[in-house]
Short mmCIF file of C-alpha atoms and ligand atoms in Angstrom, two decimals:
data_model
loop_
_atom_site.label_atom_id
_atom_site.label_comp_id
_atom_site.label_asym_id
_atom_site.label_seq_id
_atom_site.Cartn_x
_atom_site.Cartn_y
_atom_site.Cartn_z
CA MET A 1 -11.07 7.16 4.72
CA LYS A 2 -9.21 7.55 8.02
CA LEU A 3 -8.87 4.60 10.39
CA ASN A 4 -11.14 4.23 13.41
CA ALA A 5 -9.65 3.95 16.90
CA VAL A 6 -9.40 0.15 16.85
CA GLU A 7 -7.58 0.01 13.51
CA THR A 8 -5.32 2.91 14.50
CA ALA A 9 -4.22 0.85 17.49
CA LEU A 10 -3.76 -2.24 15.32
CA MET A 11 -1.62 -0.35 12.82
CA ASN A 12 0.52 1.57 15.31
CA ASN A 13 2.01 -1.33 17.17
CA PRO A 14 5.17 -3.45 16.98
CA VAL A 15 3.37 -6.61 15.87
CA ARG A 16 2.10 -4.87 12.73
CA ALA A 17 5.58 -3.49 12.05
CA ALA A 18 7.20 -6.92 12.48
CA PHE A 19 4.68 -8.53 10.13
CA GLN A 20 5.25 -5.81 7.55
CA ARG A 21 9.04 -6.14 7.78
CA HIS A 22 9.44 -9.90 7.97
CA TYR A 23 6.51 -11.24 5.99
CA GLU A 24 4.98 -8.68 3.62
CA ALA A 25 8.25 -7.08 2.48
CA ARG A 26 9.85 -10.47 1.90
CA LEU A 27 6.91 -11.65 -0.17
CA LEU A 28 6.84 -8.46 -2.25
CA GLU A 29 10.56 -8.73 -2.84
CA ARG A 30 10.15 -12.33 -3.98
CA LEU A 31 7.40 -11.28 -6.40
CA GLY A 32 9.03 -8.15 -7.83
CA GLY A 33 12.64 -7.78 -6.74
CA ARG A 34 14.19 -4.67 -5.17
CA THR A 35 14.21 -0.99 -6.21
CA PRO A 36 17.89 0.03 -5.87
CA GLY A 37 18.54 3.70 -6.55
CA GLU A 38 14.94 4.29 -7.60
CA ARG A 39 12.49 7.15 -6.93
CA VAL A 40 9.61 5.55 -5.06
CA LEU A 41 6.17 6.69 -3.92
CA GLU A 42 4.40 5.14 -0.94
CA VAL A 43 0.65 5.81 -0.83
CA GLY A 44 -0.96 5.79 2.63
CA CYS A 45 2.33 5.56 4.52
CA GLY A 46 0.75 5.43 7.99
CA ARG A 47 3.44 5.82 10.63
CA GLY A 48 6.28 5.33 8.15
CA VAL A 49 7.38 1.74 8.64
CA GLY A 50 6.78 0.99 4.95
CA THR A 51 8.99 3.90 3.93
CA GLU A 52 11.78 2.56 6.15
CA ILE A 53 11.42 -0.82 4.48
CA ILE A 54 11.51 0.72 1.00
CA LEU A 55 14.71 2.58 1.86
CA GLU A 56 16.47 -0.15 3.83
CA ARG A 57 15.34 -3.40 2.27
CA PHE A 58 14.41 -2.35 -1.25
CA GLY A 59 17.29 0.14 -1.57
CA ALA A 60 15.35 3.13 -2.95
CA ALA A 61 17.30 6.36 -3.36
CA HIS A 62 14.34 8.54 -2.41
CA VAL A 63 10.81 7.95 -1.09
CA THR A 64 7.91 10.35 -1.44
CA ALA A 65 5.21 9.29 1.02
CA PHE A 66 1.79 10.65 1.93
CA ASP A 67 -1.21 9.77 4.04
CA LEU A 68 -4.74 11.15 4.31
CA ASP A 69 -4.42 11.47 8.10
CA PRO A 70 -2.22 14.36 9.34
CA ALA A 71 -1.65 12.53 12.65
CA MET A 72 -0.13 9.58 10.77
CA VAL A 73 2.07 11.92 8.74
CA ALA A 74 3.30 13.52 11.98
CA ARG A 75 4.20 10.07 13.38
CA ALA A 76 5.96 9.17 10.13
CA GLY A 77 7.88 12.46 10.28
CA GLU A 78 9.34 11.54 13.67
CA ARG A 79 10.24 8.02 12.57
CA LEU A 80 11.83 9.09 9.28
CA ALA A 81 13.66 12.27 10.35
CA ARG A 82 17.02 10.49 10.31
CA TYR A 83 16.78 9.93 6.54
CA GLY A 84 16.89 13.68 5.85
CA ASP A 85 16.26 14.63 2.24
CA ARG A 86 15.88 11.01 1.12
CA VAL A 87 12.25 11.26 2.27
CA SER A 88 9.49 13.75 1.33
CA LEU A 89 6.36 13.50 3.48
CA SER A 90 2.98 15.17 3.10
CA VAL A 91 -0.75 14.88 3.70
CA GLY A 92 -2.42 13.66 0.52
CA ASP A 93 -5.13 11.58 -1.08
CA ALA A 94 -4.50 8.52 -3.25
CA GLU A 95 -7.52 9.48 -5.37
CA LYS A 96 -5.69 12.63 -6.47
CA ILE A 97 -1.93 12.24 -6.24
CA GLU A 98 0.00 15.51 -6.28
CA ALA A 99 2.83 14.50 -8.61
CA PRO A 100 3.55 14.86 -12.33
CA ASP A 101 2.97 12.05 -14.81
CA GLY A 102 5.75 9.44 -14.82
CA ALA A 103 7.43 10.86 -11.72
CA PHE A 104 8.22 7.51 -10.03
CA ASP A 105 10.04 4.28 -10.82
CA ALA A 106 7.89 2.36 -8.33
CA VAL A 107 4.82 2.80 -6.13
CA PHE A 108 4.13 0.83 -2.93
CA ASP A 109 0.72 0.17 -1.35
CA PHE A 110 0.90 -1.45 2.09
CA GLY A 111 -2.78 -2.10 2.76
CA ILE A 112 -4.44 1.20 1.91
CA ILE A 113 -6.38 0.90 -1.35
CA HIS A 114 -9.26 -0.93 0.39
CA HIS A 115 -9.74 2.25 2.45
CA VAL A 116 -10.19 4.45 -0.62
CA PRO A 117 -13.84 5.06 -1.63
CA ASP A 118 -13.03 5.44 -5.35
CA TRP A 119 -10.23 2.87 -5.41
CA ARG A 120 -10.31 2.70 -9.23
CA ALA A 121 -9.38 6.40 -9.30
CA ALA A 122 -6.44 5.59 -7.01
CA VAL A 123 -5.31 2.81 -9.36
CA ALA A 124 -5.52 5.22 -12.33
CA GLU A 125 -3.51 7.79 -10.39
CA ILE A 126 -0.85 5.23 -9.48
CA ARG A 127 -0.51 4.28 -13.12
CA ARG A 128 -0.31 7.95 -14.13
CA VAL A 129 2.58 8.76 -11.78
CA LEU A 130 4.61 5.66 -12.75
CA ARG A 131 7.11 5.90 -15.58
CA PRO A 132 6.77 3.37 -18.43
CA GLN A 133 7.90 -0.06 -17.10
CA GLY A 134 7.60 1.31 -13.56
CA ARG A 135 6.35 -1.18 -10.96
CA PHE A 136 3.43 -1.15 -8.56
CA PHE A 137 4.05 -3.26 -5.42
CA PHE A 138 0.80 -3.98 -3.61
CA GLU A 139 -0.41 -5.70 -0.46
CA ASP A 140 -4.10 -5.19 0.11
CA VAL A 141 -7.22 -6.45 1.85
CA THR A 142 -10.05 -7.96 -0.17
CA ARG A 143 -13.84 -7.95 0.13
CA HIS A 144 -13.50 -11.50 1.43
CA ALA A 145 -11.88 -10.13 4.60
CA LEU A 146 -14.04 -6.99 4.83
CA ASP A 147 -17.18 -9.16 4.84
CA ARG A 148 -16.04 -11.04 7.94
CA TRP A 149 -17.86 -10.38 11.20
CA SER A 150 -14.67 -9.19 12.91
CA TYR A 151 -13.94 -6.58 10.25
CA ARG A 152 -17.58 -5.38 10.09
CA THR A 153 -17.84 -5.13 13.86
CA PHE A 154 -14.56 -3.52 14.85
CA LEU A 155 -13.22 -1.70 11.79
CA GLU A 156 -14.60 0.92 9.39
CA HIS A 157 -14.24 0.79 5.63
CA PRO A 158 -16.13 2.14 2.64
CA SER A 159 -18.99 -0.31 2.03
CA GLU A 160 -19.63 0.09 -1.72
CA ASP A 161 -17.71 -1.55 -4.56
CA ARG A 162 -15.01 -3.37 -2.59
CA PHE A 163 -12.73 -5.68 -4.56
CA GLY A 164 -11.84 -9.36 -4.47
CA ALA A 165 -8.33 -10.44 -5.47
CA PHE A 166 -9.41 -11.29 -9.00
CA GLY A 167 -11.36 -8.02 -9.38
CA PHE A 168 -8.39 -6.01 -8.16
CA VAL A 169 -5.96 -7.61 -10.59
CA THR A 170 -8.49 -7.29 -13.42
CA ALA A 171 -8.86 -3.57 -12.66
CA LEU A 172 -5.07 -3.18 -12.67
CA GLU A 173 -4.86 -4.85 -16.07
CA ALA A 174 -7.68 -2.64 -17.41
CA ALA A 175 -5.78 0.42 -16.20
CA GLY A 176 -2.58 -0.71 -17.95
CA LEU A 177 -0.78 -2.29 -14.99
CA HIS A 178 0.22 -5.83 -15.88
CA ALA A 179 0.66 -8.26 -12.99
CA GLY A 180 0.72 -11.58 -14.88
CA ASP A 181 1.81 -14.39 -12.56
CA ASN A 182 3.27 -12.02 -9.97
CA VAL A 183 0.19 -12.24 -7.75
CA VAL A 184 -0.61 -14.39 -4.72
CA THR A 185 -3.45 -14.50 -2.23
CA ARG A 186 -3.16 -15.36 1.44
CA VAL A 187 -5.53 -16.38 4.28
CA PHE A 188 -8.26 -17.90 2.08
CA GLY A 189 -8.22 -14.89 -0.26
CA ASP A 190 -8.39 -12.20 2.48
CA PHE A 191 -5.18 -10.60 1.22
CA VAL A 192 -3.75 -10.03 -2.23
CA PHE A 193 -0.04 -9.40 -2.86
CA GLY A 194 1.58 -8.66 -6.17
CA VAL A 195 3.77 -6.57 -8.42
CA ALA A 196 2.41 -5.06 -11.63
CA THR A 197 4.35 -3.29 -14.37
CA LYS A 198 3.15 -0.26 -16.29
CA ALA A 199 2.73 -1.27 -19.90
C1 SAM B 1 -4.53 0.06 7.18
S1 SAM B 1 -3.60 1.55 7.29
C2 SAM B 1 -2.03 1.07 6.63
C3 SAM B 1 -0.95 2.03 7.02
C4 SAM B 1 0.46 1.61 6.57
N1 SAM B 1 0.55 1.58 5.11
C5 SAM B 1 0.81 0.28 7.15
O1 SAM B 1 0.89 -0.72 6.41
O2 SAM B 1 1.01 0.18 8.37
C6 SAM B 1 -4.30 2.51 5.96
C7 SAM B 1 -3.70 3.90 5.86
O3 SAM B 1 -4.20 4.51 4.68
C8 SAM B 1 -4.52 5.85 4.97
N2 SAM B 1 -5.51 6.27 3.97
C9 SAM B 1 -6.81 5.96 3.90
N3 SAM B 1 -7.38 6.49 2.81
C10 SAM B 1 -6.40 7.15 2.16
C11 SAM B 1 -6.35 7.91 0.95
N4 SAM B 1 -7.44 8.11 0.21
N5 SAM B 1 -5.17 8.44 0.57
C12 SAM B 1 -4.06 8.27 1.34
N6 SAM B 1 -4.04 7.56 2.48
C13 SAM B 1 -5.19 7.01 2.88
C14 SAM B 1 -5.01 5.82 6.41
O4 SAM B 1 -4.94 7.11 7.01
C15 SAM B 1 -4.06 4.82 7.01
O5 SAM B 1 -2.88 5.42 7.50
#
Protein backbone atom coordinates (compact mmCIF):
# COMPACT_ATOMS: atom_id res chain seq x y z
CA MET A 1 0.00 0.00 0.00
CA LYS A 2 1.06 3.61 -0.57
CA LEU A 3 2.54 5.64 2.28
CA ASN A 4 0.43 8.12 4.23
CA ALA A 5 1.48 11.77 4.44
CA VAL A 6 3.56 11.33 7.61
CA GLU A 7 5.56 8.40 6.25
CA THR A 8 6.00 10.11 2.88
CA ALA A 9 7.63 13.01 4.72
CA LEU A 10 9.77 10.62 6.77
CA MET A 11 10.97 8.80 3.67
CA ASN A 12 11.62 11.84 1.49
CA ASN A 13 14.12 13.60 3.66
CA PRO A 14 17.92 13.76 3.99
CA VAL A 15 18.02 11.97 7.35
CA ARG A 16 16.41 8.87 5.84
CA ALA A 17 18.83 9.02 2.90
CA ALA A 18 21.85 9.35 5.20
CA PHE A 19 20.71 6.40 7.31
CA GLN A 20 20.15 4.31 4.20
CA ARG A 21 23.57 5.19 2.77
CA HIS A 22 25.74 5.02 5.88
CA TYR A 23 24.07 2.39 8.02
CA GLU A 24 21.74 0.09 6.06
CA ALA A 25 23.92 -0.23 2.95
CA ARG A 26 27.02 -0.88 5.02
CA LEU A 27 25.28 -3.59 7.02
CA LEU A 28 23.88 -5.26 3.89
CA GLU A 29 27.31 -5.18 2.28
CA ARG A 30 28.82 -6.78 5.37
CA LEU A 31 26.19 -9.53 5.28
CA GLY A 32 26.23 -10.27 1.54
CA GLY A 33 29.06 -8.48 -0.24
CA ARG A 34 28.72 -6.31 -3.35
CA THR A 35 27.05 -6.89 -6.75
CA PRO A 36 29.71 -5.76 -9.27
CA GLY A 37 28.55 -5.88 -12.88
CA GLU A 38 25.25 -7.51 -11.92
CA ARG A 39 21.67 -6.98 -13.13
CA VAL A 40 19.75 -5.88 -10.05
CA LEU A 41 16.09 -5.27 -9.23
CA GLU A 42 15.00 -2.87 -6.50
CA VAL A 43 11.41 -3.39 -5.32
CA GLY A 44 9.65 -0.31 -3.89
CA CYS A 45 12.40 2.12 -4.86
CA GLY A 46 10.73 5.18 -3.35
CA ARG A 47 12.58 8.31 -4.44
CA GLY A 48 15.55 6.36 -5.80
CA VAL A 49 18.20 6.63 -3.11
CA GLY A 50 18.45 2.84 -2.89
CA THR A 51 19.05 2.58 -6.63
CA GLU A 52 21.88 5.12 -6.34
CA ILE A 53 23.40 3.04 -3.56
CA ILE A 54 23.10 -0.17 -5.60
CA LEU A 55 24.87 1.48 -8.53
CA GLU A 56 27.52 3.42 -6.61
CA ARG A 57 28.29 1.31 -3.57
CA PHE A 58 27.35 -2.17 -4.72
CA GLY A 59 28.67 -1.66 -8.26
CA ALA A 60 25.68 -3.02 -10.21
CA ALA A 61 25.83 -2.69 -13.99
CA HIS A 62 22.11 -2.06 -14.33
CA VAL A 63 19.20 -1.51 -11.94
CA THR A 64 15.55 -2.11 -12.73
CA ALA A 65 13.46 -0.33 -10.09
CA PHE A 66 9.74 0.07 -9.52
CA ASP A 67 7.33 1.47 -6.96
CA LEU A 68 3.58 1.23 -6.46
CA ASP A 69 3.29 5.03 -6.17
CA PRO A 70 3.65 6.99 -9.45
CA ALA A 71 4.68 10.11 -7.50
CA MET A 72 7.64 8.21 -6.01
CA VAL A 73 8.63 6.92 -9.44
CA ALA A 74 8.56 10.49 -10.77
CA ARG A 75 10.87 11.62 -7.94
CA ALA A 76 13.18 8.68 -8.60
CA GLY A 77 13.23 9.57 -12.31
CA GLU A 78 14.58 13.04 -11.54
CA ARG A 79 17.20 11.73 -9.12
CA LEU A 80 18.40 8.94 -11.41
CA ALA A 81 18.32 10.68 -14.81
CA ARG A 82 22.10 11.07 -14.83
CA TYR A 83 22.57 7.28 -14.96
CA GLY A 84 20.92 7.06 -18.39
CA ASP A 85 20.30 3.53 -19.60
CA ARG A 86 21.86 1.96 -16.51
CA VAL A 87 18.46 2.43 -14.82
CA SER A 88 14.96 1.28 -15.87
CA LEU A 89 12.14 2.76 -13.80
CA SER A 90 8.44 1.95 -13.75
CA VAL A 91 5.28 1.81 -11.66
CA GLY A 92 4.77 -1.74 -10.44
CA ASP A 93 3.61 -4.05 -7.68
CA ALA A 94 5.89 -6.40 -5.74
CA GLU A 95 3.03 -8.92 -5.58
CA LYS A 96 3.19 -9.29 -9.36
CA ILE A 97 6.62 -8.40 -10.72
CA GLU A 98 6.70 -7.71 -14.45
CA ALA A 99 9.90 -9.58 -15.34
CA PRO A 100 10.75 -13.03 -16.69
CA ASP A 101 11.89 -15.88 -14.46
CA GLY A 102 15.57 -15.67 -13.49
CA ALA A 103 16.00 -12.17 -14.91
CA PHE A 104 18.12 -10.76 -12.06
CA ASP A 105 21.36 -11.56 -10.25
CA ALA A 106 20.17 -9.75 -7.12
CA VAL A 107 17.06 -8.13 -5.66
CA PHE A 108 17.07 -5.36 -3.03
CA ASP A 109 14.28 -4.53 -0.58
CA PHE A 110 14.85 -1.33 1.40
CA GLY A 111 11.91 -1.44 3.80
CA ILE A 112 8.95 -2.19 1.55
CA ILE A 113 7.77 -5.77 2.09
CA HIS A 114 5.98 -4.83 5.34
CA HIS A 115 3.79 -2.53 3.20
CA VAL A 116 2.65 -5.36 0.92
CA PRO A 117 -0.69 -6.96 1.89
CA ASP A 118 0.23 -10.40 0.48
CA TRP A 119 3.91 -10.23 1.39
CA ARG A 120 4.33 -13.98 0.85
CA ALA A 121 3.35 -13.45 -2.80
CA ALA A 122 6.04 -10.77 -3.03
CA VAL A 123 8.63 -13.17 -1.59
CA ALA A 124 7.59 -15.83 -4.14
CA GLU A 125 7.88 -13.27 -6.93
CA ILE A 126 11.33 -12.17 -5.77
CA ARG A 127 12.47 -15.78 -5.80
CA ARG A 128 10.97 -16.31 -9.26
CA VAL A 129 12.82 -13.37 -10.85
CA LEU A 130 16.19 -14.30 -9.30
CA ARG A 131 18.55 -16.57 -11.21
CA PRO A 132 19.80 -19.70 -9.40
CA GLN A 133 22.30 -18.59 -6.71
CA GLY A 134 21.00 -15.04 -7.07
CA ARG A 135 20.85 -13.02 -3.85
CA PHE A 136 18.04 -11.21 -2.06
CA PHE A 137 19.27 -8.28 0.08
CA PHE A 138 16.62 -7.20 2.55
CA GLU A 139 16.06 -4.56 5.20
CA ASP A 140 12.55 -4.62 6.58
CA VAL A 141 10.28 -3.66 9.45
CA THR A 142 8.78 -6.33 11.68
CA ARG A 143 5.47 -6.74 13.49
CA HIS A 144 7.35 -5.82 16.65
CA ALA A 145 7.74 -2.27 15.32
CA LEU A 146 4.31 -2.08 13.64
CA ASP A 147 2.65 -2.91 16.98
CA ARG A 148 4.22 0.11 18.67
CA TRP A 149 1.97 3.03 19.56
CA SER A 150 3.97 5.44 17.38
CA TYR A 151 3.62 3.28 14.28
CA ARG A 152 -0.10 2.58 14.89
CA THR A 153 -0.86 6.23 15.52
CA PHE A 154 1.09 8.00 12.80
CA LEU A 155 1.69 5.47 10.02
CA GLU A 156 -0.53 3.17 7.92
CA HIS A 157 0.27 -0.44 7.16
CA PRO A 158 -1.72 -3.56 6.30
CA SER A 159 -2.93 -4.97 9.62
CA GLU A 160 -3.28 -8.70 8.86
CA ASP A 161 -0.51 -11.30 8.85
CA ARG A 162 2.51 -9.09 9.55
CA PHE A 163 5.82 -10.85 10.11
CA GLY A 164 8.38 -11.02 12.90
CA ALA A 165 12.05 -11.47 12.02
CA PHE A 166 11.92 -15.21 12.58
CA GLY A 167 8.67 -15.56 10.58
CA PHE A 168 10.13 -13.59 7.70
CA VAL A 169 13.28 -15.69 7.49
CA THR A 170 11.24 -18.89 7.85
CA ALA A 171 9.02 -17.79 4.94
CA LEU A 172 12.11 -17.05 2.85
CA GLU A 173 13.48 -20.51 3.55
CA ALA A 174 10.11 -22.09 2.69
CA ALA A 175 10.13 -20.21 -0.61
CA GLY A 176 13.64 -21.45 -1.45
CA LEU A 177 15.64 -18.41 -0.35
CA HIS A 178 18.34 -19.49 2.08
CA ALA A 179 19.59 -16.87 4.53
CA GLY A 180 21.46 -19.09 7.01
CA ASP A 181 23.53 -16.95 9.38
CA ASN A 182 23.36 -13.87 7.15
CA VAL A 183 20.56 -12.31 9.19
CA VAL A 184 20.59 -9.75 12.00
CA THR A 185 17.91 -7.87 13.89
CA ARG A 186 18.19 -4.32 15.20
CA VAL A 187 16.33 -2.11 17.73
CA PHE A 188 14.94 -4.95 19.89
CA GLY A 189 13.76 -6.87 16.81
CA ASP A 190 12.00 -3.93 15.09
CA PHE A 191 14.14 -4.36 11.97
CA VAL A 192 15.48 -7.40 10.16
CA PHE A 193 18.44 -7.26 7.77
CA GLY A 194 19.85 -10.09 5.75
CA VAL A 195 20.97 -11.64 2.51
CA ALA A 196 19.40 -14.85 1.21
CA THR A 197 20.51 -16.96 -1.74
CA LYS A 198 18.20 -18.71 -4.17
CA ALA A 199 18.72 -22.43 -3.79
C1 LIG B 1 8.86 2.79 3.58
S1 LIG B 1 8.92 3.25 1.88
C2 LIG B 1 10.59 2.84 1.45
C3 LIG B 1 11.02 3.53 0.19
C4 LIG B 1 12.49 3.31 -0.19
N1 LIG B 1 12.74 1.90 -0.48
C5 LIG B 1 13.38 3.79 0.92
O1 LIG B 1 14.02 2.96 1.60
O2 LIG B 1 13.48 5.00 1.14
C6 LIG B 1 8.00 1.93 1.12
C7 LIG B 1 7.85 2.11 -0.38
O3 LIG B 1 7.24 0.93 -0.90
C8 LIG B 1 6.28 1.31 -1.85
N2 LIG B 1 5.33 0.19 -1.95
C9 LIG B 1 4.36 -0.15 -1.09
N3 LIG B 1 3.73 -1.26 -1.49
C10 LIG B 1 4.33 -1.63 -2.64
C11 LIG B 1 4.13 -2.72 -3.56
N4 LIG B 1 3.17 -3.62 -3.37
N5 LIG B 1 4.93 -2.80 -4.63
C12 LIG B 1 5.90 -1.87 -4.85
N6 LIG B 1 6.13 -0.83 -4.03
C13 LIG B 1 5.36 -0.72 -2.94
C14 LIG B 1 5.71 2.62 -1.33
O4 LIG B 1 5.08 3.37 -2.36
C15 LIG B 1 6.97 3.27 -0.79
O5 LIG B 1 7.64 4.04 -1.76
